[in-house]
């Protein structure tokens, strides 16, 4: 009980205190309703992108769908989604890939660690430029030993 304490619980958030160090966990994936709404949205966007009404998207037509996919949280490439290598992308292929992509995104959890009121990021960002270089990351283990 003294080593690990739950400080705060909220929707999709958990604040822990482990041996005096604060850790915040945040679920970032969205629920099943979010995924269904995304699928409906992408279905509508598919219809609009299908300029020749062939019920398949060409690579050019698919490129017009990329910003909509990004808004839905999906990072898909035509060649990977065109599973039968036909050069045309069906709704079934798109939704199968979208389901796989969203399963990965829905399992995403972010963790923030604080020590002495500072986050792990701020402890590693030695020059305070709000970016981590390879050198700062490599030197991080040594720097954390002094905290």
mmCIF file of N, CA and C in Angstrom:
data_model
loop_
_atom_site.group_PDB
_atom_site.id
_atom_site.type_symbol
_atom_site.label_atom_id
_atom_site.label_comp_id
_atom_site.label_asym_id
_atom_site.label_seq_id
_atom_site.Cartn_x
_atom_site.Cartn_y
_atom_site.Cartn_z
ATOM 1 N N UNK A 1 0.802 -1.209 0.000
ATOM 2 C CA UNK A 1 0.000 0.000 0.000
ATOM 3 C C UNK A 1 0.841 1.267 0.000
ATOM 4 N N UNK A 2 1.981 1.253 0.669
ATOM 5 C CA UNK A 2 2.794 2.467 0.698
ATOM 6 C C UNK A 2 3.638 2.600 -0.558
ATOM 7 N N UNK A 3 3.948 1.491 -1.236
ATOM 8 C CA UNK A 3 4.771 1.551 -2.444
ATOM 9 C C UNK A 3 3.979 2.029 -3.653
ATOM 10 N N UNK A 4 2.738 1.551 -3.799
ATOM 11 C CA UNK A 4 1.912 1.905 -4.961
ATOM 12 C C UNK A 4 0.546 2.372 -4.495
ATOM 13 N N UNK A 5 0.211 3.619 -4.847
ATOM 14 C CA UNK A 5 -1.080 4.188 -4.459
ATOM 15 C C UNK A 5 -1.766 4.761 -5.690
ATOM 16 N N UNK A 6 -3.073 4.557 -5.757
ATOM 17 C CA UNK A 6 -3.872 5.163 -6.822
ATOM 18 C C UNK A 6 -4.276 6.543 -6.322
ATOM 19 N N UNK A 7 -3.832 7.598 -7.012
ATOM 20 C CA UNK A 7 -4.144 8.962 -6.593
ATOM 21 C C UNK A 7 -5.449 9.468 -7.180
ATOM 22 N N UNK A 8 -5.684 9.196 -8.459
ATOM 23 C CA UNK A 8 -6.863 9.746 -9.115
ATOM 24 C C UNK A 8 -7.274 8.828 -10.259
ATOM 25 N N UNK A 9 -8.570 8.633 -10.385
ATOM 26 C CA UNK A 9 -9.106 7.828 -11.471
ATOM 27 C C UNK A 9 -10.152 8.669 -12.188
ATOM 28 N N UNK A 10 -10.101 8.727 -13.488
ATOM 29 C CA UNK A 10 -11.088 9.442 -14.288
ATOM 30 C C UNK A 10 -11.339 8.655 -15.558
ATOM 31 N N UNK A 11 -12.215 9.141 -16.382
ATOM 32 C CA UNK A 11 -12.541 8.444 -17.634
ATOM 33 C C UNK A 11 -11.303 8.343 -18.520
ATOM 34 N N UNK A 12 -10.802 7.133 -18.675
ATOM 35 C CA UNK A 12 -9.633 6.889 -19.515
ATOM 36 C C UNK A 12 -8.323 7.358 -18.913
ATOM 37 N N UNK A 13 -8.317 7.734 -17.623
ATOM 38 C CA UNK A 13 -7.108 8.247 -16.968
ATOM 39 C C UNK A 13 -6.906 7.566 -15.616
ATOM 40 N N UNK A 14 -5.656 7.373 -15.263
ATOM 41 C CA UNK A 14 -5.300 6.811 -13.974
ATOM 42 C C UNK A 14 -4.012 7.476 -13.509
ATOM 43 N N UNK A 15 -4.009 7.976 -12.287
ATOM 44 C CA UNK A 15 -2.809 8.583 -11.717
ATOM 45 C C UNK A 15 -2.328 7.673 -10.593
ATOM 46 N N UNK A 16 -1.095 7.200 -10.717
ATOM 47 C CA UNK A 16 -0.486 6.327 -9.718
ATOM 48 C C UNK A 16 0.684 7.027 -9.052
ATOM 49 N N UNK A 17 0.978 6.597 -7.861
ATOM 50 C CA UNK A 17 2.184 7.056 -7.184
ATOM 51 C C UNK A 17 2.951 5.795 -6.798
ATOM 52 N N UNK A 18 4.088 5.568 -7.477
ATOM 53 C CA UNK A 18 4.911 4.387 -7.237
ATOM 54 C C UNK A 18 6.181 4.806 -6.518
ATOM 55 N N UNK A 19 6.308 4.380 -5.291
ATOM 56 C CA UNK A 19 7.495 4.704 -4.493
ATOM 57 C C UNK A 19 7.827 6.196 -4.564
ATOM 58 N N UNK A 20 6.793 7.037 -4.478
ATOM 59 C CA UNK A 20 6.977 8.480 -4.491
ATOM 60 C C UNK A 20 7.007 9.109 -5.874
ATOM 61 N N UNK A 21 7.072 8.315 -6.931
ATOM 62 C CA UNK A 21 7.112 8.840 -8.304
ATOM 63 C C UNK A 21 5.704 8.798 -8.888
ATOM 64 N N UNK A 22 5.234 9.927 -9.424
ATOM 65 C CA UNK A 22 3.896 9.999 -9.998
ATOM 66 C C UNK A 22 3.913 9.523 -11.441
ATOM 67 N N UNK A 23 2.925 8.712 -11.796
ATOM 68 C CA UNK A 23 2.776 8.199 -13.160
ATOM 69 C C UNK A 23 1.326 8.385 -13.573
ATOM 70 N N UNK A 24 1.130 8.931 -14.753
ATOM 71 C CA UNK A 24 -0.212 9.102 -15.290
ATOM 72 C C UNK A 24 -0.361 8.218 -16.513
ATOM 73 N N UNK A 25 -1.409 7.422 -16.546
ATOM 74 C CA UNK A 25 -1.719 6.573 -17.689
ATOM 75 C C UNK A 25 -2.988 7.107 -18.340
ATOM 76 N N UNK A 26 -2.954 7.270 -19.667
ATOM 77 C CA UNK A 26 -4.098 7.798 -20.413
ATOM 78 C C UNK A 26 -4.380 6.879 -21.589
ATOM 79 N N UNK A 27 -5.612 6.370 -21.680
ATOM 80 C CA UNK A 27 -6.030 5.550 -22.818
ATOM 81 C C UNK A 27 -6.368 6.487 -23.966
ATOM 82 N N UNK A 28 -5.819 6.224 -25.144
ATOM 83 C CA UNK A 28 -6.007 7.128 -26.289
ATOM 84 C C UNK A 28 -6.746 6.495 -27.452
ATOM 85 N N UNK A 29 -7.299 5.303 -27.297
ATOM 86 C CA UNK A 29 -7.813 4.602 -28.457
ATOM 87 C C UNK A 29 -9.254 4.827 -28.837
ATOM 88 N N UNK A 30 -10.090 5.282 -27.939
ATOM 89 C CA UNK A 30 -11.506 5.404 -28.267
ATOM 90 C C UNK A 30 -12.215 4.072 -28.128
ATOM 91 N N UNK A 31 -13.501 4.107 -28.047
ATOM 92 C CA UNK A 31 -14.282 2.906 -27.838
ATOM 93 C C UNK A 31 -14.875 2.354 -29.117
ATOM 94 N N UNK A 32 -15.686 1.303 -28.964
ATOM 95 C CA UNK A 32 -16.304 0.651 -30.122
ATOM 96 C C UNK A 32 -17.204 1.610 -30.884
ATOM 97 N N UNK A 33 -17.887 2.508 -30.179
ATOM 98 C CA UNK A 33 -18.753 3.477 -30.865
ATOM 99 C C UNK A 33 -17.934 4.396 -31.760
ATOM 100 N N UNK A 34 -16.764 4.829 -31.272
ATOM 101 C CA UNK A 34 -15.883 5.668 -32.086
ATOM 102 C C UNK A 34 -15.460 4.943 -33.356
ATOM 103 N N UNK A 35 -15.141 3.654 -33.228
ATOM 104 C CA UNK A 35 -14.697 2.878 -34.387
ATOM 105 C C UNK A 35 -15.826 2.693 -35.394
ATOM 106 N N UNK A 36 -17.067 2.475 -34.901
ATOM 107 C CA UNK A 36 -18.204 2.327 -35.810
ATOM 108 C C UNK A 36 -18.488 3.635 -36.538
ATOM 109 N N UNK A 37 -18.384 4.757 -35.825
ATOM 110 C CA UNK A 37 -18.603 6.055 -36.474
ATOM 111 C C UNK A 37 -17.533 6.300 -37.531
ATOM 112 N N UNK A 38 -16.284 5.930 -37.227
ATOM 113 C CA UNK A 38 -15.201 6.086 -38.197
ATOM 114 C C UNK A 38 -15.477 5.260 -39.441
ATOM 115 N N UNK A 39 -15.976 4.044 -39.243
ATOM 116 C CA UNK A 39 -16.261 3.159 -40.374
ATOM 117 C C UNK A 39 -17.363 3.755 -41.251
ATOM 118 N N UNK A 40 -18.397 4.312 -40.632
ATOM 119 C CA UNK A 40 -19.467 4.949 -41.406
ATOM 120 C C UNK A 40 -18.948 6.150 -42.176
ATOM 121 N N UNK A 41 -18.114 6.935 -41.525
ATOM 122 C CA UNK A 41 -17.519 8.117 -42.156
ATOM 123 C C UNK A 41 -16.644 7.708 -43.339
ATOM 124 N N UNK A 42 -15.801 6.700 -43.144
ATOM 125 C CA UNK A 42 -14.914 6.245 -44.218
ATOM 126 C C UNK A 42 -15.738 5.628 -45.355
ATOM 127 N N UNK A 43 -16.835 4.963 -45.027
ATOM 128 C CA UNK A 43 -17.716 4.423 -46.072
ATOM 129 C C UNK A 43 -18.277 5.516 -46.961
ATOM 130 N N UNK A 44 -18.692 6.618 -46.356
ATOM 131 C CA UNK A 44 -19.194 7.754 -47.139
ATOM 132 C C UNK A 44 -18.080 8.367 -47.975
ATOM 133 N N UNK A 45 -16.910 8.514 -47.373
ATOM 134 C CA UNK A 45 -15.775 9.080 -48.093
ATOM 135 C C UNK A 45 -15.340 8.170 -49.248
ATOM 136 N N UNK A 46 -15.448 6.860 -49.056
ATOM 137 C CA UNK A 46 -15.144 5.892 -50.117
ATOM 138 C C UNK A 46 -16.043 6.178 -51.323
ATOM 139 N N UNK A 47 -17.348 6.338 -51.067
ATOM 140 C CA UNK A 47 -18.304 6.592 -52.154
ATOM 141 C C UNK A 47 -17.962 7.871 -52.904
ATOM 142 N N UNK A 48 -17.578 8.914 -52.186
ATOM 143 C CA UNK A 48 -17.235 10.177 -52.833
ATOM 144 C C UNK A 48 -15.932 10.079 -53.618
ATOM 145 N N UNK A 49 -14.974 9.299 -53.107
ATOM 146 C CA UNK A 49 -13.681 9.178 -53.788
ATOM 147 C C UNK A 49 -13.782 8.295 -55.037
ATOM 148 N N UNK A 50 -14.782 7.413 -55.095
ATOM 149 C CA UNK A 50 -14.967 6.491 -56.217
ATOM 150 C C UNK A 50 -15.563 7.239 -57.411
ATOM 151 N N UNK A 51 -14.739 8.011 -58.086
ATOM 152 C CA UNK A 51 -15.192 8.910 -59.163
ATOM 153 C C UNK A 51 -15.843 8.159 -60.327
ATOM 154 N N UNK A 52 -15.334 6.976 -60.667
ATOM 155 C CA UNK A 52 -15.895 6.237 -61.806
ATOM 156 C C UNK A 52 -17.007 5.265 -61.405
ATOM 157 N N UNK A 53 -17.387 5.281 -60.122
ATOM 158 C CA UNK A 53 -18.477 4.458 -59.584
ATOM 159 C C UNK A 53 -18.280 2.961 -59.859
ATOM 160 N N UNK A 54 -17.032 2.514 -59.797
ATOM 161 C CA UNK A 54 -16.718 1.105 -60.054
ATOM 162 C C UNK A 54 -16.800 0.232 -58.807
ATOM 163 N N UNK A 55 -17.088 0.840 -57.647
ATOM 164 C CA UNK A 55 -17.109 0.143 -56.359
ATOM 165 C C UNK A 55 -15.716 -0.319 -55.927
ATOM 166 N N UNK A 56 -14.711 0.226 -56.583
ATOM 167 C CA UNK A 56 -13.310 0.007 -56.201
ATOM 168 C C UNK A 56 -12.575 1.331 -56.373
ATOM 169 N N UNK A 57 -11.565 1.523 -55.546
ATOM 170 C CA UNK A 57 -10.755 2.734 -55.665
ATOM 171 C C UNK A 57 -9.442 2.410 -56.350
ATOM 172 N N UNK A 58 -9.080 3.227 -57.314
ATOM 173 C CA UNK A 58 -7.757 3.129 -57.913
ATOM 174 C C UNK A 58 -6.774 3.795 -56.948
ATOM 175 N N UNK A 59 -5.497 3.691 -57.234
ATOM 176 C CA UNK A 59 -4.485 4.341 -56.388
ATOM 177 C C UNK A 59 -4.716 5.849 -56.342
ATOM 178 N N UNK A 60 -5.061 6.440 -57.482
ATOM 179 C CA UNK A 60 -5.328 7.883 -57.520
ATOM 180 C C UNK A 60 -6.560 8.246 -56.682
ATOM 181 N N UNK A 61 -7.618 7.459 -56.814
ATOM 182 C CA UNK A 61 -8.824 7.727 -56.033
ATOM 183 C C UNK A 61 -8.543 7.549 -54.538
ATOM 184 N N UNK A 62 -7.754 6.539 -54.203
ATOM 185 C CA UNK A 62 -7.405 6.286 -52.802
ATOM 186 C C UNK A 62 -6.624 7.451 -52.197
ATOM 187 N N UNK A 63 -5.769 8.083 -52.987
ATOM 188 C CA UNK A 63 -4.986 9.213 -52.458
ATOM 189 C C UNK A 63 -5.896 10.350 -51.995
ATOM 190 N N UNK A 64 -7.064 10.484 -52.610
ATOM 191 C CA UNK A 64 -8.027 11.487 -52.181
ATOM 192 C C UNK A 64 -8.690 11.140 -50.855
ATOM 193 N N UNK A 65 -8.543 9.917 -50.436
ATOM 194 C CA UNK A 65 -9.132 9.437 -49.191
ATOM 195 C C UNK A 65 -8.157 9.546 -48.018
ATOM 196 N N UNK A 66 -6.890 9.829 -48.275
ATOM 197 C CA UNK A 66 -5.868 9.775 -47.223
ATOM 198 C C UNK A 66 -6.111 10.758 -46.079
ATOM 199 N N UNK A 67 -6.583 11.970 -46.369
ATOM 200 C CA UNK A 67 -6.827 12.928 -45.279
ATOM 201 C C UNK A 67 -8.000 12.466 -44.417
ATOM 202 N N UNK A 68 -9.009 11.846 -45.010
ATOM 203 C CA UNK A 68 -10.138 11.322 -44.236
ATOM 204 C C UNK A 68 -9.690 10.162 -43.359
ATOM 205 N N UNK A 69 -8.829 9.309 -43.896
ATOM 206 C CA UNK A 69 -8.299 8.200 -43.106
ATOM 207 C C UNK A 69 -7.479 8.723 -41.933
ATOM 208 N N UNK A 70 -6.679 9.750 -42.175
ATOM 209 C CA UNK A 70 -5.867 10.334 -41.102
ATOM 210 C C UNK A 70 -6.765 10.903 -40.003
ATOM 211 N N UNK A 71 -7.856 11.567 -40.384
ATOM 212 C CA UNK A 71 -8.789 12.099 -39.377
ATOM 213 C C UNK A 71 -9.413 10.972 -38.566
ATOM 214 N N UNK A 72 -9.591 9.808 -39.176
ATOM 215 C CA UNK A 72 -10.158 8.659 -38.471
ATOM 216 C C UNK A 72 -9.098 7.902 -37.677
ATOM 217 N N UNK A 73 -7.843 8.368 -37.747
ATOM 218 C CA UNK A 73 -6.768 7.746 -36.978
ATOM 219 C C UNK A 73 -6.112 6.573 -37.675
ATOM 220 N N UNK A 74 -6.272 6.470 -38.985
ATOM 221 C CA UNK A 74 -5.705 5.346 -39.733
ATOM 222 C C UNK A 74 -4.560 5.819 -40.630
ATOM 223 N N UNK A 75 -3.493 5.074 -40.636
ATOM 224 C CA UNK A 75 -2.339 5.377 -41.476
ATOM 225 C C UNK A 75 -2.168 4.207 -42.454
ATOM 226 N N UNK A 76 -2.854 4.278 -43.578
ATOM 227 C CA UNK A 76 -2.879 3.166 -44.529
ATOM 228 C C UNK A 76 -2.268 3.572 -45.862
ATOM 229 N N UNK A 77 -1.583 2.622 -46.497
ATOM 230 C CA UNK A 77 -1.023 2.827 -47.833
ATOM 231 C C UNK A 77 -1.739 1.910 -48.809
ATOM 232 N N UNK A 78 -1.941 2.399 -50.025
ATOM 233 C CA UNK A 78 -2.708 1.661 -51.031
ATOM 234 C C UNK A 78 -2.174 0.240 -51.237
ATOM 235 N N UNK A 79 -0.876 0.088 -51.425
ATOM 236 C CA UNK A 79 -0.299 -1.231 -51.719
ATOM 237 C C UNK A 79 -0.557 -2.228 -50.591
ATOM 238 N N UNK A 80 -0.532 -1.755 -49.348
ATOM 239 C CA UNK A 80 -0.770 -2.649 -48.216
ATOM 240 C C UNK A 80 -2.248 -3.017 -48.088
ATOM 241 N N UNK A 81 -3.127 -2.100 -48.456
ATOM 242 C CA UNK A 81 -4.563 -2.325 -48.325
ATOM 243 C C UNK A 81 -5.091 -3.182 -49.473
ATOM 244 N N UNK A 82 -4.520 -3.047 -50.669
ATOM 245 C CA UNK A 82 -4.922 -3.834 -51.848
ATOM 246 C C UNK A 82 -4.391 -5.258 -51.690
ATOM 247 N N UNK A 83 -5.057 -6.041 -50.851
ATOM 248 C CA UNK A 83 -4.550 -7.350 -50.453
ATOM 249 C C UNK A 83 -4.495 -8.370 -51.590
ATOM 250 N N UNK A 84 -5.358 -8.235 -52.580
ATOM 251 C CA UNK A 84 -5.326 -9.186 -53.704
ATOM 252 C C UNK A 84 -4.485 -8.674 -54.875
ATOM 253 N N UNK A 85 -3.834 -7.523 -54.694
ATOM 254 C CA UNK A 85 -2.958 -6.925 -55.720
ATOM 255 C C UNK A 85 -3.656 -6.736 -57.065
ATOM 256 N N UNK A 86 -4.935 -6.382 -57.022
ATOM 257 C CA UNK A 86 -5.706 -6.219 -58.250
ATOM 258 C C UNK A 86 -5.555 -4.825 -58.852
ATOM 259 N N UNK A 87 -4.994 -3.911 -58.085
ATOM 260 C CA UNK A 87 -4.893 -2.532 -58.554
ATOM 261 C C UNK A 87 -6.145 -1.732 -58.258
ATOM 262 N N UNK A 88 -7.159 -2.401 -57.705
ATOM 263 C CA UNK A 88 -8.394 -1.754 -57.280
ATOM 264 C C UNK A 88 -8.688 -2.134 -55.844
ATOM 265 N N UNK A 89 -9.154 -1.185 -55.088
ATOM 266 C CA UNK A 89 -9.373 -1.401 -53.665
ATOM 267 C C UNK A 89 -10.864 -1.471 -53.370
ATOM 268 N N UNK A 90 -11.334 -2.628 -52.895
ATOM 269 C CA UNK A 90 -12.752 -2.791 -52.574
ATOM 270 C C UNK A 90 -13.036 -2.271 -51.162
ATOM 271 N N UNK A 91 -14.320 -2.048 -50.873
ATOM 272 C CA UNK A 91 -14.714 -1.656 -49.510
ATOM 273 C C UNK A 91 -14.279 -2.711 -48.506
ATOM 274 N N UNK A 92 -14.452 -3.975 -48.882
ATOM 275 C CA UNK A 92 -14.109 -5.075 -47.984
ATOM 276 C C UNK A 92 -12.621 -5.018 -47.610
ATOM 277 N N UNK A 93 -11.769 -4.801 -48.605
ATOM 278 C CA UNK A 93 -10.332 -4.688 -48.326
ATOM 279 C C UNK A 93 -10.040 -3.483 -47.432
ATOM 280 N N UNK A 94 -10.679 -2.354 -47.743
ATOM 281 C CA UNK A 94 -10.457 -1.145 -46.966
ATOM 282 C C UNK A 94 -10.898 -1.341 -45.521
ATOM 283 N N UNK A 95 -12.102 -1.883 -45.311
ATOM 284 C CA UNK A 95 -12.616 -2.054 -43.957
ATOM 285 C C UNK A 95 -11.813 -3.097 -43.178
ATOM 286 N N UNK A 96 -11.320 -4.130 -43.844
ATOM 287 C CA UNK A 96 -10.482 -5.125 -43.169
ATOM 288 C C UNK A 96 -9.198 -4.463 -42.657
ATOM 289 N N UNK A 97 -8.585 -3.653 -43.483
ATOM 290 C CA UNK A 97 -7.366 -2.949 -43.069
ATOM 291 C C UNK A 97 -7.673 -1.897 -42.013
ATOM 292 N N UNK A 98 -8.795 -1.219 -42.161
ATOM 293 C CA UNK A 98 -9.199 -0.212 -41.184
ATOM 294 C C UNK A 98 -9.433 -0.854 -39.813
ATOM 295 N N UNK A 99 -10.077 -2.025 -39.798
ATOM 296 C CA UNK A 99 -10.290 -2.749 -38.536
ATOM 297 C C UNK A 99 -8.959 -3.097 -37.875
ATOM 298 N N UNK A 100 -7.999 -3.582 -38.665
ATOM 299 C CA UNK A 100 -6.680 -3.928 -38.115
ATOM 300 C C UNK A 100 -5.973 -2.706 -37.567
ATOM 301 N N UNK A 101 -6.014 -1.615 -38.324
ATOM 302 C CA UNK A 101 -5.352 -0.380 -37.913
ATOM 303 C C UNK A 101 -5.986 0.172 -36.638
ATOM 304 N N UNK A 102 -7.308 0.164 -36.573
ATOM 305 C CA UNK A 102 -7.982 0.710 -35.398
ATOM 306 C C UNK A 102 -7.801 -0.180 -34.177
ATOM 307 N N UNK A 103 -7.597 -1.482 -34.372
ATOM 308 C CA UNK A 103 -7.312 -2.359 -33.237
ATOM 309 C C UNK A 103 -5.990 -1.966 -32.589
ATOM 310 N N UNK A 104 -5.021 -1.594 -33.419
ATOM 311 C CA UNK A 104 -3.736 -1.140 -32.893
ATOM 312 C C UNK A 104 -3.906 0.184 -32.160
ATOM 313 N N UNK A 105 -4.603 1.126 -32.792
ATOM 314 C CA UNK A 105 -4.798 2.450 -32.191
ATOM 315 C C UNK A 105 -5.618 2.346 -30.906
ATOM 316 N N UNK A 106 -6.624 1.477 -30.879
ATOM 317 C CA UNK A 106 -7.481 1.397 -29.692
ATOM 318 C C UNK A 106 -6.741 0.815 -28.496
ATOM 319 N N UNK A 107 -5.638 0.147 -28.729
ATOM 320 C CA UNK A 107 -4.852 -0.412 -27.638
ATOM 321 C C UNK A 107 -3.758 0.518 -27.153
ATOM 322 N N UNK A 108 -3.737 1.764 -27.614
ATOM 323 C CA UNK A 108 -2.662 2.698 -27.266
ATOM 324 C C UNK A 108 -2.887 3.335 -25.898
ATOM 325 N N UNK A 109 -1.846 3.315 -25.080
ATOM 326 C CA UNK A 109 -1.875 3.952 -23.767
ATOM 327 C C UNK A 109 -0.638 4.822 -23.661
ATOM 328 N N UNK A 110 -0.809 6.063 -23.210
ATOM 329 C CA UNK A 110 0.325 6.958 -22.996
ATOM 330 C C UNK A 110 0.630 7.018 -21.515
ATOM 331 N N UNK A 111 1.921 7.072 -21.192
ATOM 332 C CA UNK A 111 2.332 7.148 -19.806
ATOM 333 C C UNK A 111 3.217 8.374 -19.607
ATOM 334 N N UNK A 112 2.919 9.158 -18.575
ATOM 335 C CA UNK A 112 3.742 10.299 -18.196
ATOM 336 C C UNK A 112 4.320 10.001 -16.823
ATOM 337 N N UNK A 113 5.617 10.185 -16.681
ATOM 338 C CA UNK A 113 6.291 9.910 -15.412
ATOM 339 C C UNK A 113 6.824 11.221 -14.858
ATOM 340 N N UNK A 114 6.619 11.454 -13.560
ATOM 341 C CA UNK A 114 7.122 12.654 -12.899
ATOM 342 C C UNK A 114 8.051 12.269 -11.765
ATOM 343 N N UNK A 115 9.147 12.963 -11.639
ATOM 344 C CA UNK A 115 10.063 12.787 -10.518
ATOM 345 C C UNK A 115 10.411 14.175 -10.009
ATOM 346 N N UNK A 116 10.208 14.423 -8.751
ATOM 347 C CA UNK A 116 10.487 15.731 -8.143
ATOM 348 C C UNK A 116 9.773 16.856 -8.904
ATOM 349 N N UNK A 117 8.542 16.595 -9.346
ATOM 350 C CA UNK A 117 7.767 17.612 -10.040
ATOM 351 C C UNK A 117 8.120 17.791 -11.501
ATOM 352 N N UNK A 118 9.059 17.016 -12.023
ATOM 353 C CA UNK A 118 9.451 17.118 -13.426
ATOM 354 C C UNK A 118 9.083 15.828 -14.152
ATOM 355 N N UNK A 119 8.678 15.947 -15.411
ATOM 356 C CA UNK A 119 8.343 14.767 -16.195
ATOM 357 C C UNK A 119 9.624 14.115 -16.717
ATOM 358 N N UNK A 120 9.507 12.869 -17.120
ATOM 359 C CA UNK A 120 10.643 12.154 -17.684
ATOM 360 C C UNK A 120 11.181 12.899 -18.907
ATOM 361 N N UNK A 121 10.276 13.420 -19.735
ATOM 362 C CA UNK A 121 10.693 14.169 -20.921
ATOM 363 C C UNK A 121 11.559 15.360 -20.523
ATOM 364 N N UNK A 122 11.109 16.136 -19.522
ATOM 365 C CA UNK A 122 11.882 17.323 -19.131
ATOM 366 C C UNK A 122 13.218 16.938 -18.505
ATOM 367 N N UNK A 123 13.289 15.782 -17.860
ATOM 368 C CA UNK A 123 14.563 15.319 -17.308
ATOM 369 C C UNK A 123 15.549 14.946 -18.429
ATOM 370 N N UNK A 124 15.029 14.383 -19.518
ATOM 371 C CA UNK A 124 15.890 13.981 -20.635
ATOM 372 C C UNK A 124 16.260 15.152 -21.540
ATOM 373 N N UNK A 125 15.395 16.152 -21.639
ATOM 374 C CA UNK A 125 15.610 17.306 -22.525
ATOM 375 C C UNK A 125 16.579 18.290 -21.851
ATOM 376 N N UNK A 126 17.842 17.950 -21.876
ATOM 377 C CA UNK A 126 18.868 18.692 -21.146
ATOM 378 C C UNK A 126 18.967 20.147 -21.597
ATOM 379 N N UNK A 127 18.906 20.416 -22.898
ATOM 380 C CA UNK A 127 19.055 21.796 -23.390
ATOM 381 C C UNK A 127 17.720 22.546 -23.456
ATOM 382 N N UNK A 128 16.629 21.925 -23.002
ATOM 383 C CA UNK A 128 15.308 22.551 -22.884
ATOM 384 C C UNK A 128 14.753 23.113 -24.204
ATOM 385 N N UNK A 129 15.050 22.420 -25.324
ATOM 386 C CA UNK A 129 14.527 22.880 -26.617
ATOM 387 C C UNK A 129 13.224 22.168 -26.992
ATOM 388 N N UNK A 130 12.671 21.406 -26.074
ATOM 389 C CA UNK A 130 11.412 20.670 -26.245
ATOM 390 C C UNK A 130 11.495 19.615 -27.344
ATOM 391 N N UNK A 131 12.718 19.153 -27.600
ATOM 392 C CA UNK A 131 12.947 18.044 -28.536
ATOM 393 C C UNK A 131 14.000 17.135 -27.918
ATOM 394 N N UNK A 132 13.885 15.838 -28.181
ATOM 395 C CA UNK A 132 14.899 14.901 -27.705
ATOM 396 C C UNK A 132 15.771 14.465 -28.874
ATOM 397 N N UNK A 133 17.060 14.680 -28.741
ATOM 398 C CA UNK A 133 18.006 14.214 -29.743
ATOM 399 C C UNK A 133 18.475 12.818 -29.358
ATOM 400 N N UNK A 134 19.101 12.133 -30.281
ATOM 401 C CA UNK A 134 19.650 10.810 -29.963
ATOM 402 C C UNK A 134 20.653 10.904 -28.818
ATOM 403 N N UNK A 135 21.444 11.951 -28.836
ATOM 404 C CA UNK A 135 22.441 12.125 -27.777
ATOM 405 C C UNK A 135 21.768 12.264 -26.410
ATOM 406 N N UNK A 136 20.685 13.042 -26.337
ATOM 407 C CA UNK A 136 19.977 13.211 -25.057
ATOM 408 C C UNK A 136 19.349 11.896 -24.598
ATOM 409 N N UNK A 137 18.823 11.143 -25.537
ATOM 410 C CA UNK A 137 18.218 9.856 -25.175
ATOM 411 C C UNK A 137 19.287 8.888 -24.692
ATOM 412 N N UNK A 138 20.403 8.808 -25.404
ATOM 413 C CA UNK A 138 21.495 7.905 -24.988
ATOM 414 C C UNK A 138 22.077 8.301 -23.629
ATOM 415 N N UNK A 139 22.191 9.614 -23.405
ATOM 416 C CA UNK A 139 22.757 10.095 -22.142
ATOM 417 C C UNK A 139 21.724 10.073 -21.018
ATOM 418 N N UNK A 140 20.475 9.780 -21.345
ATOM 419 C CA UNK A 140 19.400 9.829 -20.383
ATOM 420 C C UNK A 140 19.586 8.925 -19.180
ATOM 421 N N UNK A 141 20.076 7.729 -19.410
ATOM 422 C CA UNK A 141 20.248 6.786 -18.287
ATOM 423 C C UNK A 141 21.212 7.347 -17.253
ATOM 424 N N UNK A 142 22.314 7.926 -17.702
ATOM 425 C CA UNK A 142 23.286 8.519 -16.788
ATOM 426 C C UNK A 142 22.674 9.709 -16.064
ATOM 427 N N UNK A 143 21.954 10.559 -16.799
ATOM 428 C CA UNK A 143 21.330 11.736 -16.202
ATOM 429 C C UNK A 143 20.264 11.380 -15.179
ATOM 430 N N UNK A 144 19.549 10.287 -15.417
ATOM 431 C CA UNK A 144 18.501 9.885 -14.484
ATOM 432 C C UNK A 144 19.072 9.316 -13.185
ATOM 433 N N UNK A 145 20.273 8.796 -13.239
ATOM 434 C CA UNK A 145 20.896 8.266 -12.012
ATOM 435 C C UNK A 145 21.157 9.368 -11.002
ATOM 436 N N UNK A 146 21.343 10.595 -11.458
ATOM 437 C CA UNK A 146 21.650 11.705 -10.546
ATOM 438 C C UNK A 146 20.400 12.308 -9.929
ATOM 439 N N UNK A 147 19.225 11.952 -10.429
ATOM 440 C CA UNK A 147 17.969 12.529 -9.925
ATOM 441 C C UNK A 147 17.560 11.832 -8.653
#
